[in-house]
PDB file of C-alpha atoms and ligand atoms in Angstrom:
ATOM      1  CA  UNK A 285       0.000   0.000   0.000  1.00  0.00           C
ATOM      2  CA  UNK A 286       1.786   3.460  -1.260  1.00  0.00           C
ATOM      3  CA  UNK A 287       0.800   6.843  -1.684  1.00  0.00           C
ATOM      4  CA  UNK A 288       1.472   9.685  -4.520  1.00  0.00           C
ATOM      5  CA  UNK A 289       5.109  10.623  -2.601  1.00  0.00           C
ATOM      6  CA  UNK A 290       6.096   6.375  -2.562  1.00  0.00           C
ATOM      7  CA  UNK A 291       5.804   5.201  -6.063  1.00  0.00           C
ATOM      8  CA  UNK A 292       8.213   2.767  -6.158  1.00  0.00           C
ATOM      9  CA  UNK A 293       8.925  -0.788  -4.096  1.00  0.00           C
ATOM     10  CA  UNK A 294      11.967  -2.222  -3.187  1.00  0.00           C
ATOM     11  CA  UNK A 295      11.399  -5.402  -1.623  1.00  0.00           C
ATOM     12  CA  UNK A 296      13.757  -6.653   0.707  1.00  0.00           C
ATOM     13  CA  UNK A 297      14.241 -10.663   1.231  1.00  0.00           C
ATOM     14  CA  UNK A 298      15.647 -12.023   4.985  1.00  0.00           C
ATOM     15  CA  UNK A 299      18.626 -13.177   3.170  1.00  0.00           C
ATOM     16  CA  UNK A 300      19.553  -9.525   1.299  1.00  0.00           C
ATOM     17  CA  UNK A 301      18.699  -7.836   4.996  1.00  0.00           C
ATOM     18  CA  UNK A 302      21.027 -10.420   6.563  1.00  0.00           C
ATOM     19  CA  UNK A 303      23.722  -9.225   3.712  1.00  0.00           C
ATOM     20  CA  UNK A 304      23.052  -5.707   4.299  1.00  0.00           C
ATOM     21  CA  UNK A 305      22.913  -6.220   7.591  1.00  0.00           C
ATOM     22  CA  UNK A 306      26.548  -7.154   8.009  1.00  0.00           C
ATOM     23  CA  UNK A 307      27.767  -5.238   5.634  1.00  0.00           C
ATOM     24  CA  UNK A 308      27.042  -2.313   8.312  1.00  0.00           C
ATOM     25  CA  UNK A 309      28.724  -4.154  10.781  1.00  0.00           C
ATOM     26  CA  UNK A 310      31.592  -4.563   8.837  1.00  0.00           C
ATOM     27  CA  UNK A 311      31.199  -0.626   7.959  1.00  0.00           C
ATOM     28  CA  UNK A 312      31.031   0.506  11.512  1.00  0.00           C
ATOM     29  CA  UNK A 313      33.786  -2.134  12.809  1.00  0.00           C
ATOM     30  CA  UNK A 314      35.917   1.206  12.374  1.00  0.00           C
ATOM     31  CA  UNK A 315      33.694   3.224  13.971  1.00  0.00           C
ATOM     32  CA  UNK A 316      33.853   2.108  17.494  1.00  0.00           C
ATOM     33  CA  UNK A 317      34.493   0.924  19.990  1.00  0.00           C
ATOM     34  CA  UNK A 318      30.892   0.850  21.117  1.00  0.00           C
ATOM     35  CA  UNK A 319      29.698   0.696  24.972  1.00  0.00           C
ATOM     36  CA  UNK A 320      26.611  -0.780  24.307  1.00  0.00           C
ATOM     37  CA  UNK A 321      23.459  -0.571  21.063  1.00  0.00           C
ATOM     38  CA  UNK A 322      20.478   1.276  21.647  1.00  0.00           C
ATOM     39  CA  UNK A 323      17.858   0.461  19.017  1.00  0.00           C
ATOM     40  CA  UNK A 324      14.870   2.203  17.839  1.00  0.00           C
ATOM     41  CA  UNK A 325      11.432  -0.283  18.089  1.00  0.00           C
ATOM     42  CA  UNK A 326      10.614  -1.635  16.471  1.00  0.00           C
ATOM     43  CA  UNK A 327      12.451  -1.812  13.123  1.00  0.00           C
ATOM     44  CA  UNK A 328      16.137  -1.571  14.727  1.00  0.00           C
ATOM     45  CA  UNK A 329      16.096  -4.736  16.631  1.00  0.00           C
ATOM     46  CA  UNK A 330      16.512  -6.638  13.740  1.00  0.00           C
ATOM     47  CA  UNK A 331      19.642  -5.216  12.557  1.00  0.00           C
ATOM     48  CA  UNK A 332      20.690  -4.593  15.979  1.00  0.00           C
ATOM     49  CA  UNK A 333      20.647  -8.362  17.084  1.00  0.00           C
ATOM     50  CA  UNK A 334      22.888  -8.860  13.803  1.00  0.00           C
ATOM     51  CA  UNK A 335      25.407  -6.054  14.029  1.00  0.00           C
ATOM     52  CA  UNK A 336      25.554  -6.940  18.137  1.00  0.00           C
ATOM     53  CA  UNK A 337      26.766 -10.442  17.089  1.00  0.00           C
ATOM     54  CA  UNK A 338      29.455  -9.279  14.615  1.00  0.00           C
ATOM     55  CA  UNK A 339      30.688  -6.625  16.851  1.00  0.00           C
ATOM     56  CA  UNK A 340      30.631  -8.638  19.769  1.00  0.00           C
ATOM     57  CA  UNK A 341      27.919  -5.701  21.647  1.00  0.00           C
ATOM     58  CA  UNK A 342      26.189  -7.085  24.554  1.00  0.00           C
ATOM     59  CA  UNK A 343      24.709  -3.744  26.235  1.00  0.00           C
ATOM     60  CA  UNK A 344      21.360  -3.489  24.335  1.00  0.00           C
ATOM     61  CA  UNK A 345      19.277  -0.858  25.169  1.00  0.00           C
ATOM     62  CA  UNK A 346      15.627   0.207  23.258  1.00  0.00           C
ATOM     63  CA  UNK A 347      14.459   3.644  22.521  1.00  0.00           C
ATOM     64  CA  UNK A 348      10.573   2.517  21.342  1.00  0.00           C
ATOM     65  CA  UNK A 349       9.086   5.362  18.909  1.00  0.00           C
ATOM     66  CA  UNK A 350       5.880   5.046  16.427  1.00  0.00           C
ATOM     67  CA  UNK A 351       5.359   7.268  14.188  1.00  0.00           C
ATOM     68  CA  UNK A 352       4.217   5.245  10.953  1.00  0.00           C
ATOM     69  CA  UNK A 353       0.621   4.362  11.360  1.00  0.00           C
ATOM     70  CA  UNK A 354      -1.046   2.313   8.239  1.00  0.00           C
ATOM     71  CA  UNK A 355       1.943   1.946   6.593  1.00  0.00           C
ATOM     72  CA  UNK A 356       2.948   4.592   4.983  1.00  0.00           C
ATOM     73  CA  UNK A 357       1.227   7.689   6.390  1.00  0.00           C
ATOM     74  CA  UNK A 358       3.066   9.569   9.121  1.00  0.00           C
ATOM     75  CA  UNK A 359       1.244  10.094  12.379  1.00  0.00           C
ATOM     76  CA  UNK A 360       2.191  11.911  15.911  1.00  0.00           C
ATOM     77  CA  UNK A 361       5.767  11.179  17.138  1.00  0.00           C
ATOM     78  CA  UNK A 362       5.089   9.138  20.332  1.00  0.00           C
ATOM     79  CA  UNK A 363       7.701   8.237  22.425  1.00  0.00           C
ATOM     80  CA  UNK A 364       6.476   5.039  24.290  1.00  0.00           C
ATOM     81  CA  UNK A 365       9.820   4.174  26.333  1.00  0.00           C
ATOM     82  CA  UNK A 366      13.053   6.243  26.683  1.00  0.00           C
ATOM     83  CA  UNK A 367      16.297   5.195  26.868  1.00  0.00           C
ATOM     84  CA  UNK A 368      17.450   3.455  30.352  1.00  0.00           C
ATOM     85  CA  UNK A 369      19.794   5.854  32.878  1.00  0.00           C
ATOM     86  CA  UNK A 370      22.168   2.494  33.322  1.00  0.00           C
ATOM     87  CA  UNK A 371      23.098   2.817  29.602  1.00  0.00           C
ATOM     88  CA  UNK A 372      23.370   6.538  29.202  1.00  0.00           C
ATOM     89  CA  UNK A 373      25.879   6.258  32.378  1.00  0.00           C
ATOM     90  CA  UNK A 374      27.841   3.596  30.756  1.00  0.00           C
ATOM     91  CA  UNK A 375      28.370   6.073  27.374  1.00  0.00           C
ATOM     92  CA  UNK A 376      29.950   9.748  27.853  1.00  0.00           C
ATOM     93  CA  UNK A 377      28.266  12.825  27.543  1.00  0.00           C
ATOM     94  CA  UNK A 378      25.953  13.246  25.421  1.00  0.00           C
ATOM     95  CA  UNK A 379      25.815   9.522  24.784  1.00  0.00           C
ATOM     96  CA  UNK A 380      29.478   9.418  22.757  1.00  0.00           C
ATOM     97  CA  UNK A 381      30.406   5.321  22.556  1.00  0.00           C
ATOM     98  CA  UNK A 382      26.997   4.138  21.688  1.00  0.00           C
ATOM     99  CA  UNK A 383      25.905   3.198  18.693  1.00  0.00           C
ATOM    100  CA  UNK A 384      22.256   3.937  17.700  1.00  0.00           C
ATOM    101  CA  UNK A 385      20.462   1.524  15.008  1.00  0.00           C
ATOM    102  CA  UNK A 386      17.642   1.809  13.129  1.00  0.00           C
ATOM    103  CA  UNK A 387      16.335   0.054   9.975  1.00  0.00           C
ATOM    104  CA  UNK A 388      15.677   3.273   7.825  1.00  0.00           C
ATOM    105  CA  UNK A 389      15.528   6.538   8.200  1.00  0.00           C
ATOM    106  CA  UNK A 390      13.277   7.953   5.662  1.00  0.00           C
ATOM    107  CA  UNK A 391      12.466  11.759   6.458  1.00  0.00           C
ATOM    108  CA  UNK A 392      14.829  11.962   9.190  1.00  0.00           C
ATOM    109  CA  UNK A 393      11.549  13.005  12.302  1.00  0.00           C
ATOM    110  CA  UNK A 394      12.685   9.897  14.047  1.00  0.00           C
ATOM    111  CA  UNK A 395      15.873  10.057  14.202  1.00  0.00           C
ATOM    112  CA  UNK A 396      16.079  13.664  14.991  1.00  0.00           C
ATOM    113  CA  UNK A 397      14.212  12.854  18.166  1.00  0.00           C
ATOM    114  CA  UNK A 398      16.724  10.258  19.562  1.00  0.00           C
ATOM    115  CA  UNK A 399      19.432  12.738  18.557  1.00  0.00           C
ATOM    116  CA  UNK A 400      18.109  15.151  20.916  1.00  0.00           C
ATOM    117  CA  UNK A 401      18.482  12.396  24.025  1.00  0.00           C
ATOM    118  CA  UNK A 402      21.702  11.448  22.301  1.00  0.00           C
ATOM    119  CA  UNK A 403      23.703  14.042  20.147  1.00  0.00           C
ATOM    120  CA  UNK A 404      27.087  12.464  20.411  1.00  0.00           C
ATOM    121  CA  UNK A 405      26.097   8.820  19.625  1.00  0.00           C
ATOM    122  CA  UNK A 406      26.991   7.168  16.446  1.00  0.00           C
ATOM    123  CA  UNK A 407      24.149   6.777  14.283  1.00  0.00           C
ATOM    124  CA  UNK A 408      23.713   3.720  11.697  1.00  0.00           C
ATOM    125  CA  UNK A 409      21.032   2.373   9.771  1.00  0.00           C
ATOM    126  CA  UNK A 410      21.377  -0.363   6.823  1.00  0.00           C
ATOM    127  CA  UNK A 411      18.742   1.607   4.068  1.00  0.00           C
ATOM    128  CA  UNK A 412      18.495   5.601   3.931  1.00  0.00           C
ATOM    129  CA  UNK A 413      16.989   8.189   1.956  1.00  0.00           C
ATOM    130  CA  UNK A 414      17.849  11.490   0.966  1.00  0.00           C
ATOM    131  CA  UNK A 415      15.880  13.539   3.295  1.00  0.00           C
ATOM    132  CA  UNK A 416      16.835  11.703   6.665  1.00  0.00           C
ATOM    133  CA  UNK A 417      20.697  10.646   5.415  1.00  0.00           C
ATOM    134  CA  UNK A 418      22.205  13.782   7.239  1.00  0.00           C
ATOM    135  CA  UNK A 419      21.053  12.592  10.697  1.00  0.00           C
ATOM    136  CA  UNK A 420      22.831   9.500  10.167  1.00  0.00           C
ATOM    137  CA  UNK A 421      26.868   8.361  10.221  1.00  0.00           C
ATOM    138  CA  UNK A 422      26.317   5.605   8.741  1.00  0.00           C
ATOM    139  CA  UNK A 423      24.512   3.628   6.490  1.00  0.00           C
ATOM    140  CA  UNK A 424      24.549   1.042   3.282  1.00  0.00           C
ATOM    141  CA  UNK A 425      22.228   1.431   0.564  1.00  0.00           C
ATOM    142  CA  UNK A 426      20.397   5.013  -0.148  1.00  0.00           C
ATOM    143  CA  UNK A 427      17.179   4.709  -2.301  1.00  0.00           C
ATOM    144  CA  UNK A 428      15.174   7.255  -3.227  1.00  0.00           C
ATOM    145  CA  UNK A 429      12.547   9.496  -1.052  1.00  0.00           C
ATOM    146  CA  UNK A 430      10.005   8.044  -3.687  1.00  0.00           C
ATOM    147  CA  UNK A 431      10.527   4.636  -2.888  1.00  0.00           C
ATOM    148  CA  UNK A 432       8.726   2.542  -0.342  1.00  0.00           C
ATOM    149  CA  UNK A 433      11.195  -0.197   1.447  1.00  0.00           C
ATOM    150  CA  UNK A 434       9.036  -3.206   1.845  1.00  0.00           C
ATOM    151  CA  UNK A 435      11.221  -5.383   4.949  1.00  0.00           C
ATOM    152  CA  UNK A 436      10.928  -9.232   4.892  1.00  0.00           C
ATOM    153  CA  UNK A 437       9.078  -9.360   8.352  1.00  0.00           C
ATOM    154  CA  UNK A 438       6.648  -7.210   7.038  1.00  0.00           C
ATOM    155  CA  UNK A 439       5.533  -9.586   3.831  1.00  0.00           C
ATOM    156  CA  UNK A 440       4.861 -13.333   3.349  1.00  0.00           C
ATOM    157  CA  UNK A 441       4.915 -15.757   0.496  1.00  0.00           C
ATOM    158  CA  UNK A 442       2.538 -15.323  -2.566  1.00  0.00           C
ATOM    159  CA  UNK A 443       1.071 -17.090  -5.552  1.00  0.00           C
ATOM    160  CA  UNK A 444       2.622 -14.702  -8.267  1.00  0.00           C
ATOM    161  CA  UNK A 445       0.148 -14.782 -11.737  1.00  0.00           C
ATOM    162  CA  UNK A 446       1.847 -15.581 -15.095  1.00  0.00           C
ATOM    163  CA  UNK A 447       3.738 -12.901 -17.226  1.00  0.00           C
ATOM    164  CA  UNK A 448       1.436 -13.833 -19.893  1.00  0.00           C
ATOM    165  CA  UNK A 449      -1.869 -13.082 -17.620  1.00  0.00           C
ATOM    166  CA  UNK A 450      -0.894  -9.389 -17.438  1.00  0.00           C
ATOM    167  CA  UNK A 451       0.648  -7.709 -14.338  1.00  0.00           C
ATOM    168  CA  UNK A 452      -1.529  -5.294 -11.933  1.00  0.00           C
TER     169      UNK A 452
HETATM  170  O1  PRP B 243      12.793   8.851   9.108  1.00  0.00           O
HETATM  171  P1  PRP B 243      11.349   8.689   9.448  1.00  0.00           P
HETATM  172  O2  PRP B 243      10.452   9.365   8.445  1.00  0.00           O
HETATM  173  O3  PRP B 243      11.014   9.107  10.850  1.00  0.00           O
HETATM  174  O4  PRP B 243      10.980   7.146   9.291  1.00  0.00           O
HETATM  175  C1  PRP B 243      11.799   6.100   9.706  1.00  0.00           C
HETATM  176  C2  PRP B 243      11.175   5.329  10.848  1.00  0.00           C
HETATM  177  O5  PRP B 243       9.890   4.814  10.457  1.00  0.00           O
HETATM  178  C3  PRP B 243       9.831   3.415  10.702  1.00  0.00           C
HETATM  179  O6  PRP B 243       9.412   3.134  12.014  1.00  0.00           O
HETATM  180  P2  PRP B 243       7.866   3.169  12.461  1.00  0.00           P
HETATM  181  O7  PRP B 243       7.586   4.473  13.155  1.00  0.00           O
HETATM  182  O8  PRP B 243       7.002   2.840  11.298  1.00  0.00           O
HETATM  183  O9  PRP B 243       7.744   2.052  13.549  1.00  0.00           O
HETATM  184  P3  PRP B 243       8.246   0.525  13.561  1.00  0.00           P
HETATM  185  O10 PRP B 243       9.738   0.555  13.521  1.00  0.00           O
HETATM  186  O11 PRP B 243       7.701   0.021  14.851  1.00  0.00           O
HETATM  187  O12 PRP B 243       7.668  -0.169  12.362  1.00  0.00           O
HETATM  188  C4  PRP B 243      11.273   2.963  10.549  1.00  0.00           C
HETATM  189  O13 PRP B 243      11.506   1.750  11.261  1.00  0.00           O
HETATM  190  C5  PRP B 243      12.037   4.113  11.167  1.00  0.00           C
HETATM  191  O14 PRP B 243      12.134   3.974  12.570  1.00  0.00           O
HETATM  192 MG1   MG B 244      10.979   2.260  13.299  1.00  0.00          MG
END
């Protein structure tokens, strides 16, 4: 389900997240060391759990935010849970040392917000597009602001209808 603004799909299969997944490890490997992972509900915990395993993280923290309400229309900016004292006193000020994952950042609203609690962390997300990729350090694959990122726990397996039949 898209709107006008999110024209185009690009699906993403468990095994190409996996891939991008550590790829970003592998990207912010140089970036750290990192005290602990805070990850932004519910979309970061996926590629948190993976990028804590490759970089050996084992201080997991959650920052839970909704914003996105029917897929793609943008709602309020609610945060539900903010992040825990013990971590922030772990990290130095301003949260420097801790890594902050998401799965996208799209216009950039959510990740501004957990800037503000943490304005020195390092910010990482595997996809990114253009209006949100300045609030983040780093990232793997940019599509376009026109594009709709379908993730694999959001879809299931389909009958697909023959070329020949026509396409929707
Ligand atoms: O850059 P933005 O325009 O703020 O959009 C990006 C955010 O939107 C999605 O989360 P959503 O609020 O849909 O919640 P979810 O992670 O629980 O699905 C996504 O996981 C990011 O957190
Ligand atoms: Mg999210």
């Amino acid at each position: 389900m898209t709107d006008d603004r999110q024209n185009k799909a690009f699906p993403v299969s468990w095994d190409q997240f996996h891939r991008d997944a550590r790829a970003l490890a592998w990207r912010l490997a140089g970036a750290g060391p990192f005290e602990g992972i805070v990850c932004i509900t519910r979309g970061g915990l996926v590629p948190a759990a993976i990028v804590a395993r490759e970089l050996g993280v084992r201080l997991i923290e959650t920052v839970c935010i909704a914003s996105y309400h029917d897929y793609t229309k943008q709602g309020e900016m609610q945060v539900l849970k903010p992040i825990a004292d013990v971590v922030t006193a772990a990290a130095g000020e301003g949260g420097r040392g801790l890594l902050v994952i998401d799965d996208l950042v799209d216009t950039g609203k959510t990740a501004r917000v957990v800037r503000e609690m943490l304005p020195s962390a390092h910010f990482a997300t595997v996809y990114a597009k253009p209006l949100g990729r300045p609030l983040i350090d780093t990232f793997i694959t940019e599509v376009s602001q026109d594009t709709w990122i379908y993730f694999p726990w959001d879809m299931g397996l389909s009958f697909q209808p023959p070329i020949r039949d026509g396409v929707a």
